[in-house]
Steps between C-alpha positions, in 0.01 A plus 500: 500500500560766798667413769439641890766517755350226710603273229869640447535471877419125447805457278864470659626759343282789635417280852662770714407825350234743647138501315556879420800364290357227338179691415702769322684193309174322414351763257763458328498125454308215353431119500484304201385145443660261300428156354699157504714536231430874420817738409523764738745682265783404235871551515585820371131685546495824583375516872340774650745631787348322786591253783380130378382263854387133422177558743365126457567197328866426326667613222756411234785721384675342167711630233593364172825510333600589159469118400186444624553366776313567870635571834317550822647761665289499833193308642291743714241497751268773714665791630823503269539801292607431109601762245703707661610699171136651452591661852879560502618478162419529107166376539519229226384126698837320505314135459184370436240456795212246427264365805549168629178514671208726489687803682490874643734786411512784685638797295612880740557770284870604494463859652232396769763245623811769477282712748448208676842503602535840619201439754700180572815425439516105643285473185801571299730344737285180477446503127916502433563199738250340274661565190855423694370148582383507119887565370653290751246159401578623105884487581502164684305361198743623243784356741313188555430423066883588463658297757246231616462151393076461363426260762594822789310747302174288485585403900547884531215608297262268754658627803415848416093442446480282762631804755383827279106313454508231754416138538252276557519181779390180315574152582782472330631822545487856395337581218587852353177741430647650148417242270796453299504347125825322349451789233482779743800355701654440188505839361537646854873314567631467145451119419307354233197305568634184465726570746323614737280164509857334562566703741181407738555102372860565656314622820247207544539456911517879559260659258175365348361671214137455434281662218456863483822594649391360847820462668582334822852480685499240671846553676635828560832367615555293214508827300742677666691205543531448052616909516761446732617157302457681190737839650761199607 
């Protein structure tokens, strides 16, 4: 569907640019709806050259070796961008994006964006500390499956949804938003599935695991105290 720049200007992205700006971006942009469980597009499609924004809902980026096997390379939510080859580089979709929930993508054609920039370049500016972020998470995580013990990739890989989509105050104690399966953990941090089920029986006390990937840390310090007796 069309999109107007009162809408864009809703999105993070585009909060700060002028109307005139946004309007000229619109026409060249459009909305598409997707349902639970619906592929957006699979690893190596051809994508049209545009910029790909996760508008609403959250998304699933996964990529399957040459035995079969699944990986989930990122978890994403409103507002993060996805894709970036369609805009900067050969244009074939380096994983597979399915939706998690019935979502929004926001598509900006390629050369309407490139303008973009030259009527404002914090655009650009804003668009590379994005993808900077992007590289630097992506190298921590290849440091952290390297070098890191399961049990400090799991505590690691809950630490960084409960600050990048936030918490929830329950009686017992924070509850993250993302809902989180054992499989999607599990193919997120390198484990099996099995042992990722160990790994939250090894946590009873700190983290309770309910069904549906509700998960609830119950005590923050207790996390960062089995890291630091784990680094020891």
């Amino acid at each position: 569907m069309p999109v107007d720049a009162q809408q864009l200007q809703k999105i993070g992205l585009f909060k700060d640019l002028d109307l005139p700006l946004l309007s000229q971006l619109a026409t060249h942009s459009r909305l598409t709806g997707y349902d639970t469980d619906e592929t957006v597009f699979q690893e190596g499609d051809a994508l049209p050259a545009c910029l790909y924004l996760l508008a609403a809902g959250s998304l699933r980026l996964t990529k399957v070796s040459e035995s079969g096997k699944e990986t989930i390379l990122r978890l994403l939510w409103a507002d993060e961008m996805f894709a970036a080859p369609a805009m900067f580089g050969n244009g074939q979709a380096p994983a597979t994006a399915t939706a998690i929930e019935p979502i929004e993508v926001l598509t900006i054609e390629r050369e309407s964006l490139l303008k973009g920039f030259q009527e404002a370049p914090e655009l650009a500016l804003h668009l590379l500390g994005i993808f900077n972020q992007r590289l630097q998470h992506l190298h921590n995580r290849v440091h952290g499956l390297v070098s890191e013990r399961a049990i400090v990739r799991l505590i690691h890989y809950l630490e960084y949804f409960a600050a990048s989509a936030g918490t929830e105050v329950v009686p017992e104690g924070q509850r993250l938003r993302s809902h989180l399966t054992h499989y999607q953990i599990a193919r997120s941090i390198g484990i099996t599935y099995e042992e990722c089920v160990r790994l939250f029986k090894q946590l009873k006390g700190v983290v309770t695991y309910q069904r549906g990937g509700k998960i609830t840390i119950l005590a923050p310090e207790r996390l960062a105290a089995i890291v630091q007796h784990q680094a020891d």
